[in-house]
Short mmCIF file of C-alpha atoms and ligand atoms in Angstrom, two decimals:
data_model
loop_
_atom_site.label_atom_id
_atom_site.label_comp_id
_atom_site.label_asym_id
_atom_site.label_seq_id
_atom_site.Cartn_x
_atom_site.Cartn_y
_atom_site.Cartn_z
CA MET A 1367 -43.70 18.34 105.04
CA THR A 1368 -40.90 18.02 107.57
CA GLU A 1369 -37.91 17.40 105.48
CA TRP A 1370 -36.49 20.82 106.83
CA LEU A 1371 -36.09 19.18 110.13
CA GLY A 1372 -33.45 16.81 108.62
CA LEU A 1373 -35.06 13.85 110.60
CA PRO A 1374 -33.82 10.03 109.60
CA ALA A 1375 -35.62 8.47 107.04
CA LEU A 1376 -39.30 7.26 108.21
CA ALA A 1377 -39.97 3.66 108.39
CA ALA A 1378 -42.94 3.19 110.73
CA ALA A 1379 -46.97 3.66 110.07
CA HIS A 1380 -47.59 6.16 112.91
CA GLY A 1381 -44.15 8.15 112.34
CA GLY A 1382 -45.48 10.87 110.23
CA GLN A 1383 -47.59 12.05 113.15
CA ILE A 1384 -44.68 12.24 115.33
CA ASP A 1385 -42.90 14.18 112.68
CA SER A 1386 -45.76 16.51 112.28
CA MET A 1387 -45.70 17.24 116.15
CA LEU A 1388 -41.75 17.54 116.00
CA GLY A 1389 -42.45 20.28 112.94
CA TRP A 1390 -45.07 22.25 114.89
CA THR A 1391 -43.04 22.24 117.95
CA HIS A 1392 -40.25 23.88 116.05
CA VAL A 1393 -42.56 26.26 114.11
CA TYR A 1394 -43.90 27.57 117.50
CA MET A 1395 -40.38 27.52 119.26
CA LEU A 1396 -38.88 29.60 116.06
CA ILE A 1397 -41.94 32.01 116.59
CA LEU A 1398 -41.12 32.22 120.33
CA PHE A 1399 -37.39 32.55 119.56
CA VAL A 1400 -37.82 35.33 117.14
CA GLY A 1401 -40.49 37.14 119.53
CA TRP A 1402 -38.41 36.79 122.61
CA GLY A 1403 -35.21 37.75 120.88
CA GLY A 1404 -37.01 40.86 119.51
CA PHE A 1405 -38.24 41.93 122.98
CA PHE A 1406 -34.91 41.57 124.22
CA ALA A 1407 -33.22 43.55 121.60
CA TYR A 1408 -36.17 46.18 122.06
CA CYS A 1409 -35.55 46.18 126.02
CA LEU A 1410 -31.78 46.57 125.35
CA VAL A 1411 -32.44 49.94 123.13
CA ARG A 1412 -35.28 51.34 125.20
CA PHE A 1413 -33.74 50.95 128.39
CA ARG A 1414 -30.45 51.99 127.66
CA ARG A 1415 -28.38 53.69 130.00
CA SER A 1416 -27.97 56.95 128.30
CA ARG A 1417 -31.72 57.14 128.07
CA GLN A 1418 -32.33 56.07 131.75
CA PRO A 1419 -29.41 56.99 133.77
CA VAL A 1420 -31.19 56.42 137.22
CA ALA A 1421 -33.18 53.37 137.98
CA ASN A 1422 -36.87 53.91 138.04
CA TYR A 1423 -38.42 52.12 141.01
CA ALA A 1424 -41.94 52.01 139.64
CA GLY A 1425 -40.72 50.31 136.67
CA VAL A 1426 -42.68 49.79 133.45
CA LYS A 1427 -46.58 50.18 133.74
CA SER A 1428 -47.81 48.92 130.47
CA HIS A 1429 -49.00 45.46 130.50
CA THR A 1430 -47.83 44.41 127.10
CA SER A 1431 -45.33 41.85 128.65
CA SER A 1432 -48.12 40.17 130.54
CA TYR A 1433 -50.40 39.85 127.54
CA LEU A 1434 -47.26 38.56 125.55
CA GLU A 1435 -46.47 35.81 128.52
CA VAL A 1436 -50.06 34.79 128.19
CA ALA A 1437 -49.95 34.41 124.24
CA VAL A 1438 -46.79 32.06 125.00
CA LEU A 1439 -48.65 30.26 127.61
CA VAL A 1440 -51.79 29.97 125.04
CA VAL A 1441 -49.21 28.55 122.27
CA GLU A 1442 -47.73 25.96 124.79
CA MET A 1443 -51.18 24.79 125.92
CA VAL A 1444 -52.11 24.33 122.43
CA LEU A 1445 -48.86 22.06 121.81
CA LEU A 1446 -49.70 19.99 124.82
CA PHE A 1447 -53.61 19.73 124.62
CA ALA A 1448 -54.07 19.73 120.77
CA PHE A 1449 -50.87 17.92 119.74
CA SER A 1450 -49.12 15.97 122.45
CA ILE A 1451 -52.05 14.58 124.57
CA PRO A 1452 -53.95 13.31 121.65
CA LEU A 1453 -50.68 11.88 119.90
CA TRP A 1454 -49.81 9.95 123.22
CA ALA A 1455 -53.25 8.45 123.56
CA ALA A 1456 -53.15 7.42 120.08
CA ARG A 1457 -49.77 6.24 119.67
CA VAL A 1458 -48.54 5.12 123.07
CA ASP A 1459 -51.70 4.37 125.24
CA ARG A 1460 -53.71 2.23 123.10
CA MET A 1461 -52.02 -1.12 122.30
CA PRO A 1462 -52.86 -3.21 119.32
CA ALA A 1463 -54.77 -6.10 120.02
CA ALA A 1464 -52.49 -9.12 121.04
CA ASN A 1465 -53.92 -11.22 118.32
CA GLU A 1466 -53.09 -9.06 115.67
CA ALA A 1467 -49.45 -7.94 117.07
CA LEU A 1468 -46.24 -9.74 117.14
CA LEU A 1469 -45.01 -9.78 120.81
CA VAL A 1470 -41.23 -9.57 121.43
CA GLU A 1471 -39.36 -9.40 124.58
CA VAL A 1472 -36.23 -7.11 124.62
CA THR A 1473 -34.06 -7.27 127.70
CA GLY A 1474 -31.11 -4.64 127.94
CA GLU A 1475 -28.13 -5.60 129.59
CA GLN A 1476 -24.62 -4.02 129.90
CA PHE A 1477 -24.11 -4.06 126.93
CA ALA A 1478 -26.19 -5.89 124.67
CA TRP A 1479 -30.12 -6.48 123.66
CA ASN A 1480 -31.41 -9.89 124.39
CA VAL A 1481 -34.25 -10.58 121.93
CA HIS A 1482 -36.99 -13.28 122.93
CA TYR A 1483 -39.51 -14.46 120.69
CA ALA A 1484 -42.38 -16.95 122.08
CA GLY A 1485 -42.46 -19.14 118.92
CA PRO A 1486 -45.54 -20.60 117.07
CA ASP A 1487 -47.27 -21.50 120.42
CA GLY A 1488 -47.32 -17.86 121.34
CA VAL A 1489 -46.19 -18.68 124.84
CA PHE A 1490 -42.82 -17.35 126.28
CA GLY A 1491 -41.05 -20.15 127.94
CA ARG A 1492 -40.18 -19.80 131.74
CA THR A 1493 -36.96 -18.06 132.63
CA ASP A 1494 -35.08 -18.80 136.00
CA ILE A 1495 -32.40 -16.56 137.13
CA LYS A 1496 -30.61 -19.68 138.40
CA LEU A 1497 -30.01 -20.68 134.79
CA LEU A 1498 -28.67 -17.59 133.45
CA ASP A 1499 -25.32 -17.86 131.77
CA LEU A 1500 -23.79 -14.96 129.98
CA GLN A 1501 -22.47 -16.85 127.40
CA SER A 1502 -24.74 -19.56 126.44
CA ASN A 1503 -28.06 -18.62 128.00
CA PRO A 1504 -28.25 -14.66 128.72
CA LEU A 1505 -32.02 -14.82 129.65
CA GLY A 1506 -31.98 -17.61 131.75
CA LEU A 1507 -34.65 -19.57 129.82
CA ASP A 1508 -35.50 -22.98 131.04
CA ARG A 1509 -35.37 -25.47 127.82
CA SER A 1510 -37.00 -28.07 129.81
CA ASP A 1511 -40.23 -25.95 130.11
CA PRO A 1512 -42.42 -27.39 126.96
CA ALA A 1513 -43.48 -23.58 126.21
CA ALA A 1514 -39.77 -22.97 125.68
CA LYS A 1515 -39.15 -25.54 123.38
CA ASP A 1516 -40.05 -23.30 120.31
CA ASP A 1517 -38.73 -19.98 121.84
CA VAL A 1518 -36.23 -18.20 119.71
CA THR A 1519 -33.48 -16.04 121.31
CA THR A 1520 -31.08 -13.69 119.64
CA VAL A 1521 -28.56 -11.36 120.83
CA ASN A 1522 -28.72 -7.95 119.24
CA GLN A 1523 -30.69 -9.21 116.16
CA LEU A 1524 -34.48 -8.09 116.16
CA TYR A 1525 -36.25 -9.66 113.06
CA LEU A 1526 -39.58 -8.12 112.29
CA PRO A 1527 -42.32 -8.73 109.79
CA VAL A 1528 -43.13 -5.54 107.53
CA ASN A 1529 -46.74 -3.91 107.90
CA LYS A 1530 -47.67 -5.65 111.22
CA PRO A 1531 -48.07 -4.32 114.57
CA ILE A 1532 -45.19 -4.90 116.75
CA ILE A 1533 -45.36 -4.76 120.60
CA VAL A 1534 -41.78 -4.59 122.28
CA ARG A 1535 -41.85 -5.44 126.10
CA LEU A 1536 -38.93 -3.92 127.21
CA ARG A 1537 -36.98 -5.19 130.55
CA SER A 1538 -33.53 -4.50 131.84
CA LYS A 1539 -31.11 -6.84 133.70
CA ASP A 1540 -29.04 -4.22 135.39
CA VAL A 1541 -29.30 -0.48 134.54
CA ILE A 1542 -31.44 1.91 132.85
CA HIS A 1543 -31.19 1.51 129.10
CA SER A 1544 -33.30 3.08 126.40
CA PHE A 1545 -34.32 1.54 123.28
CA GLY A 1546 -34.20 3.89 120.56
CA VAL A 1547 -34.86 3.13 116.71
CA PRO A 1548 -34.81 6.42 115.05
CA GLU A 1549 -36.49 5.21 111.92
CA PHE A 1550 -39.37 3.96 113.88
CA ARG A 1551 -39.55 7.00 116.04
CA VAL A 1552 -39.69 5.02 119.12
CA LYS A 1553 -37.68 5.45 122.19
CA GLN A 1554 -38.43 4.08 125.39
CA ASP A 1555 -36.14 3.56 128.68
CA ALA A 1556 -35.88 -0.11 129.84
CA ILE A 1557 -36.05 0.26 133.56
CA PRO A 1558 -34.63 -2.93 135.87
CA GLY A 1559 -37.69 -4.30 137.78
CA LEU A 1560 -40.37 -2.94 135.21
CA THR A 1561 -41.81 -4.60 131.93
CA ILE A 1562 -42.57 -1.67 129.62
CA PRO A 1563 -44.53 -2.24 126.51
CA ILE A 1564 -44.01 -0.20 123.30
CA TRP A 1565 -45.35 -0.69 119.80
CA PHE A 1566 -44.96 0.22 116.32
CA VAL A 1567 -45.77 -0.95 112.67
CA PRO A 1568 -42.55 -0.97 110.73
CA ASN A 1569 -43.55 -0.49 107.08
CA VAL A 1570 -40.40 -0.46 105.00
CA THR A 1571 -38.32 -3.46 104.73
CA THR A 1572 -34.40 -3.20 105.20
CA ALA A 1573 -34.18 -4.28 101.49
CA GLU A 1574 -36.46 -1.41 100.49
CA MET A 1575 -34.62 1.00 102.62
CA ARG A 1576 -31.33 -0.08 101.07
CA ALA A 1577 -32.65 0.53 97.55
CA ARG A 1578 -34.30 3.81 98.77
CA THR A 1579 -31.06 5.23 100.44
CA LYS A 1580 -28.80 3.80 97.69
CA ASN A 1581 -26.74 2.29 100.65
CA PRO A 1582 -26.30 -1.43 100.21
CA GLU A 1583 -25.31 -1.78 104.09
CA PHE A 1584 -28.24 0.12 105.50
CA GLN A 1585 -29.32 -1.40 108.74
CA TYR A 1586 -31.89 -0.16 111.07
CA GLU A 1587 -30.06 0.21 114.51
CA ILE A 1588 -31.20 0.11 118.08
CA ALA A 1589 -29.19 2.76 119.84
CA CYS A 1590 -28.84 2.57 123.52
CA ALA A 1591 -30.16 6.07 124.36
CA GLN A 1592 -29.20 6.27 127.82
CA LEU A 1593 -25.81 6.51 128.84
CA CYS A 1594 -25.79 3.05 130.78
CA GLY A 1595 -21.88 2.48 131.47
CA LEU A 1596 -18.50 2.17 129.92
CA GLY A 1597 -19.46 0.02 127.15
CA HIS A 1598 -22.59 2.13 126.41
CA ALA A 1599 -21.13 3.34 122.75
CA ARG A 1600 -20.99 -0.53 121.67
CA MET A 1601 -24.57 -1.19 122.76
CA ARG A 1602 -25.82 -1.61 119.43
CA GLY A 1603 -28.59 -3.93 118.15
CA PHE A 1604 -29.64 -4.30 114.57
CA VAL A 1605 -33.09 -4.51 113.29
CA THR A 1606 -34.21 -6.44 110.22
CA VAL A 1607 -37.53 -5.75 108.63
CA GLU A 1608 -38.32 -8.35 106.31
CA THR A 1609 -41.51 -9.63 104.35
CA ALA A 1610 -43.96 -12.00 106.31
CA ASP A 1611 -42.74 -14.78 104.22
CA GLU A 1612 -39.13 -13.97 105.20
CA PHE A 1613 -39.85 -13.60 108.41
CA GLN A 1614 -41.49 -16.82 108.90
CA LYS A 1615 -38.62 -18.65 107.18
CA TRP A 1616 -36.05 -17.21 109.49
CA ILE A 1617 -37.99 -17.89 112.63
CA ASP A 1618 -38.59 -21.54 111.42
CA ALA A 1619 -34.86 -21.82 110.69
CA LYS A 1620 -33.95 -20.46 114.00
CA ILE A 1621 -36.13 -23.02 115.73
CA GLN A 1622 -34.60 -25.78 113.79
CA GLU A 1623 -31.03 -24.58 114.58
CA GLN A 1624 -31.81 -24.18 118.42
CA SER A 1625 -33.36 -27.61 118.54
CA GLU A 1626 -30.28 -29.23 116.84
CA GLU A 1627 -28.09 -27.49 119.53
CA ASP A 1628 -30.26 -28.24 122.27
CA PRO A 1629 -28.93 -31.33 124.34
CA PHE A 1630 -32.16 -31.92 126.10
CA LYS A 1631 -34.13 -32.55 122.86
CU1 LIG B 1415 -27.51 0.59 127.39
#
């Protein structure tokens, strides 16, 4: 229905609602544009100099323009109250239950996305700013904490299972970044000092999307959508959406690999 907008391919369960909202906004704005444009052209002709050589201080007495403005206001109220607020309530405000969702922490920094999974125990290990090392431990994860043993961290690689609600807890280490994945129709600023949750349900795997777009190199990309410094343009993360089994295999392998690297284990 909204193909005419030329949006990126859709890969999240609720994305259709966002697209329809975008579609309606464009339709209303097109009507307004044509209306205002027509009104402007009419005024140029109607109040041309040859017809009105001298300014008339009383001005126009008709109320037509006031009625038009009220009509514009009504259209904008419809957009706000009939579309935006209900959509916000359904899509943003109401988080999925924590036991049905996969919770991932994503921390922006200049210029990378740090991804942190709690692992099978579902508990995020302790982090400590003193342990922070940009190369080896960008999140300052304390591996001596029992809850951290099975935690998985990656840089710029977000793996997600398909058809499962994902809650991303967004944070930032330095400046304002913005987590934007166009195919999931999500975009949210990551603000230092705040932890901001967003959620979505990816419903097309990377493999399916590659087949659909006939592009074997297709990847979902986390684009930093706030100009965050000189390296902003290279602040790209990648999202791989897999089946539940593939995702489980990936995370198990990751846990294995990290425990082998871990000198304290
Ligand atoms: Cu950034």
